[in-house]
Short mmCIF file of N, CA and C in Angstrom, two decimals:
data_model
loop_
_atom_site.label_atom_id
_atom_site.label_comp_id
_atom_site.label_asym_id
_atom_site.label_seq_id
_atom_site.Cartn_x
_atom_site.Cartn_y
_atom_site.Cartn_z
N UNK L 1 -37.33 97.04 55.89
CA UNK L 1 -36.31 98.01 56.21
C UNK L 1 -36.65 99.33 55.52
N UNK L 2 -36.57 100.43 56.26
CA UNK L 2 -36.89 101.73 55.67
C UNK L 2 -35.77 102.18 54.74
N UNK L 3 -36.06 103.17 53.96
CA UNK L 3 -35.09 103.70 53.01
C UNK L 3 -33.87 104.24 53.74
N UNK L 4 -34.11 104.92 54.84
CA UNK L 4 -33.01 105.49 55.62
C UNK L 4 -32.09 104.37 56.15
N UNK L 5 -32.68 103.30 56.64
CA UNK L 5 -31.88 102.18 57.14
C UNK L 5 -31.08 101.53 56.02
N UNK L 6 -31.69 101.41 54.86
CA UNK L 6 -31.00 100.85 53.70
C UNK L 6 -29.78 101.70 53.34
N UNK L 7 -29.95 103.00 53.36
CA UNK L 7 -28.86 103.91 53.03
C UNK L 7 -27.75 103.80 54.07
N UNK L 8 -28.13 103.72 55.33
CA UNK L 8 -27.13 103.58 56.40
C UNK L 8 -26.35 102.27 56.22
N UNK L 9 -27.02 101.20 55.85
CA UNK L 9 -26.37 99.91 55.60
C UNK L 9 -25.38 100.03 54.44
N UNK L 10 -25.82 100.67 53.35
CA UNK L 10 -24.94 100.86 52.19
C UNK L 10 -23.74 101.72 52.55
N UNK L 11 -23.96 102.72 53.40
CA UNK L 11 -22.87 103.58 53.86
C UNK L 11 -21.83 102.77 54.61
N UNK L 12 -22.29 101.90 55.49
CA UNK L 12 -21.35 101.04 56.26
C UNK L 12 -20.58 100.12 55.33
N UNK L 13 -21.26 99.58 54.31
CA UNK L 13 -20.57 98.73 53.34
C UNK L 13 -19.48 99.50 52.60
N UNK L 14 -19.80 100.74 52.23
CA UNK L 14 -18.82 101.54 51.50
C UNK L 14 -17.63 101.90 52.39
N UNK L 15 -17.87 102.08 53.70
CA UNK L 15 -16.77 102.34 54.63
C UNK L 15 -15.83 101.12 54.69
N UNK L 16 -16.44 99.95 54.74
CA UNK L 16 -15.64 98.72 54.81
C UNK L 16 -14.83 98.51 53.53
N UNK L 17 -15.44 98.83 52.40
CA UNK L 17 -14.74 98.62 51.12
C UNK L 17 -13.83 99.80 50.76
N UNK L 18 -13.87 100.85 51.57
CA UNK L 18 -13.03 102.05 51.37
C UNK L 18 -13.24 102.70 50.00
N UNK L 19 -14.50 102.71 49.55
CA UNK L 19 -14.86 103.35 48.28
C UNK L 19 -15.13 104.83 48.55
N UNK L 20 -14.15 105.67 48.26
CA UNK L 20 -14.23 107.09 48.61
C UNK L 20 -15.42 107.81 47.96
N UNK L 21 -15.72 107.46 46.73
CA UNK L 21 -16.84 108.10 46.03
C UNK L 21 -18.15 107.81 46.74
N UNK L 22 -18.38 106.53 47.05
CA UNK L 22 -19.62 106.15 47.72
C UNK L 22 -19.67 106.72 49.13
N UNK L 23 -18.57 106.71 49.84
CA UNK L 23 -18.54 107.23 51.21
C UNK L 23 -18.97 108.69 51.21
N UNK L 24 -18.39 109.50 50.34
CA UNK L 24 -18.74 110.93 50.32
C UNK L 24 -20.20 111.14 49.90
N UNK L 25 -20.67 110.34 48.95
CA UNK L 25 -22.06 110.48 48.50
C UNK L 25 -23.03 110.08 49.60
N UNK L 26 -22.76 108.96 50.27
CA UNK L 26 -23.65 108.53 51.36
C UNK L 26 -23.62 109.51 52.52
N UNK L 27 -22.47 110.11 52.79
CA UNK L 27 -22.41 111.14 53.84
C UNK L 27 -23.28 112.32 53.46
N UNK L 28 -23.20 112.72 52.21
CA UNK L 28 -24.02 113.82 51.71
C UNK L 28 -25.51 113.49 51.85
N UNK L 29 -25.87 112.28 51.47
CA UNK L 29 -27.27 111.84 51.54
C UNK L 29 -27.75 111.81 52.99
N UNK L 30 -26.96 111.21 53.86
CA UNK L 30 -27.36 111.10 55.27
C UNK L 30 -27.45 112.47 55.93
N UNK L 31 -26.56 113.37 55.55
CA UNK L 31 -26.61 114.74 56.06
C UNK L 31 -27.90 115.44 55.61
N UNK L 32 -28.26 115.25 54.35
CA UNK L 32 -29.49 115.85 53.83
C UNK L 32 -30.72 115.28 54.52
N UNK L 33 -30.70 113.97 54.80
CA UNK L 33 -31.82 113.34 55.50
C UNK L 33 -31.91 113.89 56.92
N UNK L 34 -30.76 114.07 57.57
CA UNK L 34 -30.75 114.63 58.92
C UNK L 34 -31.33 116.04 58.93
N UNK L 35 -30.95 116.85 57.93
CA UNK L 35 -31.51 118.20 57.80
C UNK L 35 -33.03 118.14 57.63
N UNK L 36 -33.49 117.18 56.84
CA UNK L 36 -34.92 117.00 56.62
C UNK L 36 -35.62 116.59 57.91
N UNK L 37 -34.99 115.71 58.69
CA UNK L 37 -35.53 115.32 60.00
C UNK L 37 -35.71 116.53 60.89
N UNK L 38 -34.69 117.36 60.95
CA UNK L 38 -34.73 118.56 61.80
C UNK L 38 -35.84 119.49 61.33
N UNK L 39 -35.93 119.67 60.02
CA UNK L 39 -36.96 120.53 59.45
C UNK L 39 -38.36 120.00 59.78
N UNK L 40 -38.54 118.67 59.69
CA UNK L 40 -39.85 118.07 59.97
C UNK L 40 -40.21 118.12 61.45
N UNK L 41 -39.23 118.12 62.33
CA UNK L 41 -39.51 118.15 63.77
C UNK L 41 -39.80 119.55 64.27
N UNK L 42 -39.30 120.57 63.57
CA UNK L 42 -39.54 121.93 63.99
C UNK L 42 -40.68 122.53 63.16
N UNK L 43 -41.22 123.60 63.64
CA UNK L 43 -42.31 124.24 62.91
C UNK L 43 -43.67 123.71 63.32
N UNK L 44 -44.71 124.24 62.73
CA UNK L 44 -46.08 123.90 63.14
C UNK L 44 -46.52 122.49 62.74
N UNK L 45 -46.01 121.96 61.64
CA UNK L 45 -46.46 120.65 61.16
C UNK L 45 -45.44 119.57 61.51
N UNK L 46 -45.30 119.26 62.76
CA UNK L 46 -44.31 118.27 63.20
C UNK L 46 -44.70 116.88 62.74
N UNK L 47 -43.72 116.15 62.21
CA UNK L 47 -43.97 114.78 61.77
C UNK L 47 -42.66 114.04 61.64
N UNK L 48 -42.75 112.73 61.60
CA UNK L 48 -41.57 111.89 61.38
C UNK L 48 -41.25 111.88 59.89
N UNK L 49 -39.98 111.83 59.57
CA UNK L 49 -39.57 111.74 58.17
C UNK L 49 -39.80 110.31 57.69
N UNK L 50 -40.57 110.17 56.62
CA UNK L 50 -40.86 108.83 56.10
C UNK L 50 -40.19 108.64 54.73
N UNK L 51 -40.38 107.47 54.17
CA UNK L 51 -39.75 107.14 52.88
C UNK L 51 -40.17 108.09 51.77
N UNK L 52 -41.43 108.54 51.78
CA UNK L 52 -41.90 109.46 50.74
C UNK L 52 -41.15 110.79 50.81
N UNK L 53 -40.89 111.28 52.03
CA UNK L 53 -40.12 112.52 52.18
C UNK L 53 -38.71 112.34 51.63
N UNK L 54 -38.12 111.19 51.91
CA UNK L 54 -36.76 110.91 51.44
C UNK L 54 -36.74 110.79 49.92
N UNK L 55 -37.75 110.16 49.33
CA UNK L 55 -37.82 110.05 47.88
C UNK L 55 -37.93 111.43 47.23
N UNK L 56 -38.74 112.30 47.84
CA UNK L 56 -38.88 113.67 47.33
C UNK L 56 -37.53 114.38 47.38
N UNK L 57 -36.83 114.20 48.50
CA UNK L 57 -35.50 114.79 48.66
C UNK L 57 -34.56 114.27 47.58
N UNK L 58 -34.60 112.97 47.32
CA UNK L 58 -33.73 112.37 46.31
C UNK L 58 -34.04 112.92 44.92
N UNK L 59 -35.32 113.10 44.61
CA UNK L 59 -35.68 113.64 43.29
C UNK L 59 -35.10 115.05 43.13
N UNK L 60 -35.20 115.82 44.21
CA UNK L 60 -34.66 117.19 44.19
C UNK L 60 -33.14 117.15 43.99
N UNK L 61 -32.47 116.27 44.73
CA UNK L 61 -31.02 116.14 44.62
C UNK L 61 -30.62 115.67 43.22
N UNK L 62 -31.39 114.74 42.65
CA UNK L 62 -31.09 114.25 41.31
C UNK L 62 -31.27 115.35 40.27
N UNK L 63 -32.28 116.18 40.46
CA UNK L 63 -32.50 117.28 39.53
C UNK L 63 -31.31 118.24 39.56
N UNK L 64 -30.82 118.52 40.77
CA UNK L 64 -29.64 119.39 40.91
C UNK L 64 -28.44 118.77 40.21
N UNK L 65 -28.25 117.46 40.40
CA UNK L 65 -27.11 116.77 39.77
C UNK L 65 -27.24 116.80 38.25
N UNK L 66 -28.45 116.59 37.75
CA UNK L 66 -28.67 116.58 36.30
C UNK L 66 -28.32 117.95 35.71
N UNK L 67 -28.71 119.02 36.40
CA UNK L 67 -28.38 120.37 35.91
C UNK L 67 -26.87 120.59 35.90
N UNK L 68 -26.22 120.13 36.97
CA UNK L 68 -24.76 120.28 37.04
C UNK L 68 -24.07 119.47 35.95
N UNK L 69 -24.57 118.28 35.70
CA UNK L 69 -23.99 117.42 34.66
C UNK L 69 -24.04 118.13 33.31
N UNK L 70 -25.17 118.75 33.00
CA UNK L 70 -25.30 119.48 31.73
C UNK L 70 -24.28 120.62 31.64
N UNK L 71 -24.14 121.36 32.73
CA UNK L 71 -23.19 122.48 32.75
C UNK L 71 -21.77 121.97 32.56
N UNK L 72 -21.43 120.90 33.25
CA UNK L 72 -20.07 120.35 33.15
C UNK L 72 -19.80 119.80 31.76
N UNK L 73 -20.81 119.23 31.12
CA UNK L 73 -20.63 118.73 29.75
C UNK L 73 -20.32 119.88 28.81
N UNK L 74 -21.08 120.98 28.96
CA UNK L 74 -20.89 122.14 28.08
C UNK L 74 -19.49 122.73 28.25
N UNK L 75 -18.98 122.70 29.48
CA UNK L 75 -17.69 123.33 29.77
C UNK L 75 -16.52 122.35 29.77
N UNK L 76 -16.76 121.12 29.28
CA UNK L 76 -15.72 120.10 29.20
C UNK L 76 -14.98 119.87 30.52
N UNK L 77 -15.72 119.77 31.59
CA UNK L 77 -15.13 119.51 32.91
C UNK L 77 -15.38 118.06 33.28
N UNK L 78 -14.64 117.15 32.67
CA UNK L 78 -14.87 115.73 32.87
C UNK L 78 -14.58 115.28 34.31
N UNK L 79 -13.68 115.98 35.00
CA UNK L 79 -13.38 115.62 36.39
C UNK L 79 -14.61 115.84 37.28
N UNK L 80 -15.24 116.99 37.14
CA UNK L 80 -16.44 117.29 37.93
C UNK L 80 -17.65 116.51 37.44
N UNK L 81 -17.71 116.29 36.14
CA UNK L 81 -18.80 115.54 35.53
C UNK L 81 -18.87 114.13 36.10
N UNK L 82 -17.73 113.50 36.25
CA UNK L 82 -17.67 112.13 36.77
C UNK L 82 -18.21 112.06 38.20
N UNK L 83 -17.84 113.02 39.04
CA UNK L 83 -18.31 113.05 40.43
C UNK L 83 -19.82 113.19 40.48
N UNK L 84 -20.35 114.15 39.71
CA UNK L 84 -21.80 114.39 39.69
C UNK L 84 -22.54 113.17 39.15
N UNK L 85 -22.00 112.55 38.12
CA UNK L 85 -22.65 111.38 37.51
C UNK L 85 -22.70 110.23 38.51
N UNK L 86 -21.62 110.02 39.26
CA UNK L 86 -21.60 108.97 40.28
C UNK L 86 -22.64 109.23 41.36
N UNK L 87 -22.74 110.48 41.81
CA UNK L 87 -23.74 110.84 42.82
C UNK L 87 -25.15 110.60 42.27
N UNK L 88 -25.37 111.01 41.03
CA UNK L 88 -26.67 110.83 40.39
C UNK L 88 -27.04 109.35 40.34
N UNK L 89 -26.09 108.51 39.93
CA UNK L 89 -26.33 107.07 39.82
C UNK L 89 -26.67 106.46 41.17
N UNK L 90 -25.96 106.86 42.21
CA UNK L 90 -26.22 106.32 43.55
C UNK L 90 -27.60 106.75 44.02
N UNK L 91 -27.94 108.02 43.83
CA UNK L 91 -29.27 108.51 44.23
C UNK L 91 -30.38 107.77 43.48
N UNK L 92 -30.19 107.60 42.18
CA UNK L 92 -31.24 106.96 41.37
C UNK L 92 -31.42 105.49 41.73
N UNK L 93 -30.39 104.87 42.30
CA UNK L 93 -30.50 103.46 42.66
C UNK L 93 -31.50 103.23 43.81
N UNK L 94 -31.84 104.27 44.55
CA UNK L 94 -32.78 104.13 45.66
C UNK L 94 -34.21 104.47 45.27
N UNK L 95 -34.41 104.92 44.05
CA UNK L 95 -35.76 105.27 43.58
C UNK L 95 -36.23 104.23 42.57
N UNK L 96 -37.56 104.08 42.45
CA UNK L 96 -38.08 103.17 41.41
C UNK L 96 -37.63 103.66 40.04
N UNK L 97 -37.45 102.73 39.14
CA UNK L 97 -37.02 103.09 37.78
C UNK L 97 -38.07 103.95 37.10
N UNK L 98 -37.60 104.97 36.38
CA UNK L 98 -38.49 105.85 35.64
C UNK L 98 -38.93 105.14 34.36
N UNK L 99 -40.19 105.36 34.00
CA UNK L 99 -40.71 104.78 32.76
C UNK L 99 -40.09 105.47 31.56
N UNK L 100 -39.97 104.74 30.46
CA UNK L 100 -39.44 105.36 29.25
C UNK L 100 -40.51 106.24 28.61
N UNK L 101 -40.13 106.96 27.57
CA UNK L 101 -41.04 107.93 26.95
C UNK L 101 -42.28 107.27 26.34
N UNK L 102 -42.10 106.11 25.76
CA UNK L 102 -43.22 105.40 25.12
C UNK L 102 -44.28 105.01 26.17
N UNK L 103 -43.83 104.41 27.28
CA UNK L 103 -44.76 104.02 28.34
C UNK L 103 -45.42 105.23 28.99
N UNK L 104 -44.63 106.29 29.17
CA UNK L 104 -45.16 107.53 29.75
C UNK L 104 -46.27 108.08 28.86
N UNK L 105 -46.05 108.05 27.55
CA UNK L 105 -47.05 108.57 26.61
C UNK L 105 -48.34 107.76 26.69
N UNK L 106 -48.23 106.41 26.77
CA UNK L 106 -49.42 105.56 26.89
C UNK L 106 -50.21 105.90 28.14
N UNK L 107 -49.50 106.05 29.26
CA UNK L 107 -50.17 106.36 30.53
C UNK L 107 -50.83 107.73 30.46
N UNK L 108 -50.14 108.70 29.87
CA UNK L 108 -50.72 110.04 29.72
C UNK L 108 -51.99 110.01 28.87
N UNK L 109 -51.96 109.23 27.79
CA UNK L 109 -53.14 109.11 26.93
C UNK L 109 -54.31 108.49 27.69
N UNK L 110 -54.01 107.45 28.49
CA UNK L 110 -55.06 106.80 29.29
C UNK L 110 -55.69 107.78 30.28
N UNK L 111 -54.85 108.54 30.95
CA UNK L 111 -55.36 109.47 31.96
C UNK L 111 -56.11 110.62 31.31
N UNK L 112 -55.66 111.07 30.15
CA UNK L 112 -56.39 112.14 29.43
C UNK L 112 -57.80 111.67 29.09
N UNK L 113 -57.93 110.43 28.61
CA UNK L 113 -59.27 109.93 28.28
C UNK L 113 -60.09 109.66 29.54
N UNK L 114 -59.44 109.20 30.60
CA UNK L 114 -60.14 108.92 31.86
C UNK L 114 -60.71 110.20 32.48
N UNK L 115 -59.89 111.25 32.47
CA UNK L 115 -60.29 112.53 33.05
C UNK L 115 -61.23 113.29 32.12
N UNK L 116 -61.18 112.97 30.84
CA UNK L 116 -62.01 113.66 29.86
C UNK L 116 -61.42 115.01 29.46
N UNK L 117 -60.11 115.11 29.49
CA UNK L 117 -59.44 116.36 29.14
C UNK L 117 -59.52 116.59 27.63
N UNK L 118 -59.78 117.84 27.26
CA UNK L 118 -59.91 118.13 25.84
C UNK L 118 -59.01 119.27 25.38
N UNK L 119 -58.51 120.07 26.32
CA UNK L 119 -57.64 121.18 25.92
C UNK L 119 -56.54 121.37 26.98
N UNK L 120 -55.64 122.28 26.69
CA UNK L 120 -54.53 122.55 27.60
C UNK L 120 -55.05 123.08 28.95
N UNK L 121 -56.25 123.63 28.94
CA UNK L 121 -56.85 124.13 30.19
C UNK L 121 -57.04 123.00 31.20
N UNK L 122 -57.18 121.78 30.71
CA UNK L 122 -57.39 120.61 31.58
C UNK L 122 -56.09 119.97 32.03
N UNK L 123 -54.98 120.59 31.72
CA UNK L 123 -53.68 120.00 32.03
C UNK L 123 -53.50 119.77 33.53
N UNK L 124 -53.99 120.67 34.35
CA UNK L 124 -53.88 120.53 35.81
C UNK L 124 -54.56 119.27 36.31
N UNK L 125 -55.74 118.97 35.76
CA UNK L 125 -56.46 117.75 36.14
C UNK L 125 -55.65 116.51 35.79
N UNK L 126 -55.10 116.52 34.58
CA UNK L 126 -54.34 115.37 34.10
C UNK L 126 -53.09 115.19 34.95
N UNK L 127 -52.36 116.26 35.21
CA UNK L 127 -51.14 116.17 36.02
C UNK L 127 -51.46 115.71 37.44
N UNK L 128 -52.56 116.21 38.00
CA UNK L 128 -52.96 115.80 39.35
C UNK L 128 -53.23 114.31 39.42
N UNK L 129 -53.96 113.80 38.46
CA UNK L 129 -54.27 112.37 38.41
C UNK L 129 -53.01 111.54 38.19
N UNK L 130 -52.15 112.04 37.34
CA UNK L 130 -50.88 111.36 37.06
C UNK L 130 -50.03 111.26 38.33
N UNK L 131 -50.00 112.34 39.10
CA UNK L 131 -49.23 112.33 40.35
C UNK L 131 -49.82 111.37 41.37
N UNK L 132 -51.15 111.28 41.39
CA UNK L 132 -51.80 110.34 42.32
C UNK L 132 -51.43 108.91 42.00
N UNK L 133 -51.45 108.58 40.71
CA UNK L 133 -51.28 107.19 40.28
C UNK L 133 -49.82 106.77 40.10
N UNK L 134 -48.99 107.64 39.58
CA UNK L 134 -47.66 107.22 39.15
C UNK L 134 -46.54 108.16 39.60
N UNK L 135 -46.63 108.72 40.78
CA UNK L 135 -45.66 109.73 41.23
C UNK L 135 -44.21 109.26 41.17
N UNK L 136 -43.96 108.00 41.49
CA UNK L 136 -42.59 107.51 41.54
C UNK L 136 -42.03 107.09 40.20
N UNK L 137 -42.88 106.82 39.23
CA UNK L 137 -42.42 106.19 38.00
C UNK L 137 -42.22 107.15 36.84
N UNK L 138 -42.74 108.37 36.96
CA UNK L 138 -42.74 109.27 35.80
C UNK L 138 -41.92 110.52 36.07
N UNK L 139 -41.17 110.93 35.05
CA UNK L 139 -40.44 112.19 35.08
C UNK L 139 -41.43 113.27 34.64
N UNK L 140 -41.85 114.10 35.58
CA UNK L 140 -42.94 115.04 35.30
C UNK L 140 -42.52 116.18 34.38
N UNK L 141 -41.24 116.46 34.27
CA UNK L 141 -40.83 117.49 33.32
C UNK L 141 -41.07 117.00 31.88
N UNK L 142 -40.82 115.71 31.63
CA UNK L 142 -41.09 115.14 30.31
C UNK L 142 -42.59 114.93 30.12
N UNK L 143 -43.27 114.50 31.18
CA UNK L 143 -44.71 114.23 31.10
C UNK L 143 -45.49 115.51 30.78
N UNK L 144 -45.08 116.62 31.37
CA UNK L 144 -45.76 117.89 31.12
C UNK L 144 -45.73 118.25 29.64
N UNK L 145 -44.57 118.11 29.03
CA UNK L 145 -44.44 118.42 27.60
C UNK L 145 -45.27 117.44 26.76
N UNK L 146 -45.27 116.16 27.15
CA UNK L 146 -46.06 115.15 26.43
C UNK L 146 -47.55 115.46 26.51
N UNK L 147 -48.01 115.78 27.70
CA UNK L 147 -49.44 116.07 27.90
C UNK L 147 -49.85 117.28 27.08
N UNK L 148 -49.02 118.31 27.10
CA UNK L 148 -49.31 119.52 26.33
C UNK L 148 -49.42 119.18 24.84
N UNK L 149 -48.50 118.35 24.37
CA UNK L 149 -48.49 117.92 22.97
C UNK L 149 -49.76 117.12 22.65
N UNK L 150 -50.15 116.21 23.52
CA UNK L 150 -51.34 115.39 23.30
C UNK L 150 -52.62 116.21 23.32
N UNK L 151 -52.68 117.19 24.20
CA UNK L 151 -53.89 118.01 24.33
C UNK L 151 -54.01 119.03 23.20
N UNK L 152 -52.92 119.36 22.55
CA UNK L 152 -52.96 120.33 21.44
C UNK L 152 -53.31 119.70 20.10
N UNK L 153 -53.50 118.37 20.07
CA UNK L 153 -53.83 117.69 18.81
C UNK L 153 -55.21 118.04 18.34
#
């Protein structure tokens, strides 16, 4: 079953259970996927929307939610914070689990030695290899800082 079909199934379940939070979040997700479908069908590079496109969309949506969560925490807006946190949790449930910092550091060290990186100038090579091998498992904002730290030793 594709990711889109899984989401549609979860949406139907939430309709049956009358869970307003999940219903609104799944509607938002399905609307975003529909927009992505339209975008992919128009323009010079026409293609079908696949699971990788949807995962990219989810990462972008999660990043937006994470930024909003931080703002709401600073401004003590617990009502809005709860909504954003629920959306974030639902989105993250469809993506592979992110590795913790310790595992990310080990993988970064392995790739640095594999690529033969010796300075920050080689960061692009390391990030490229990391994206090829572990795109779904690593938070690249944290990985970038880790790689920079490792290469500056």
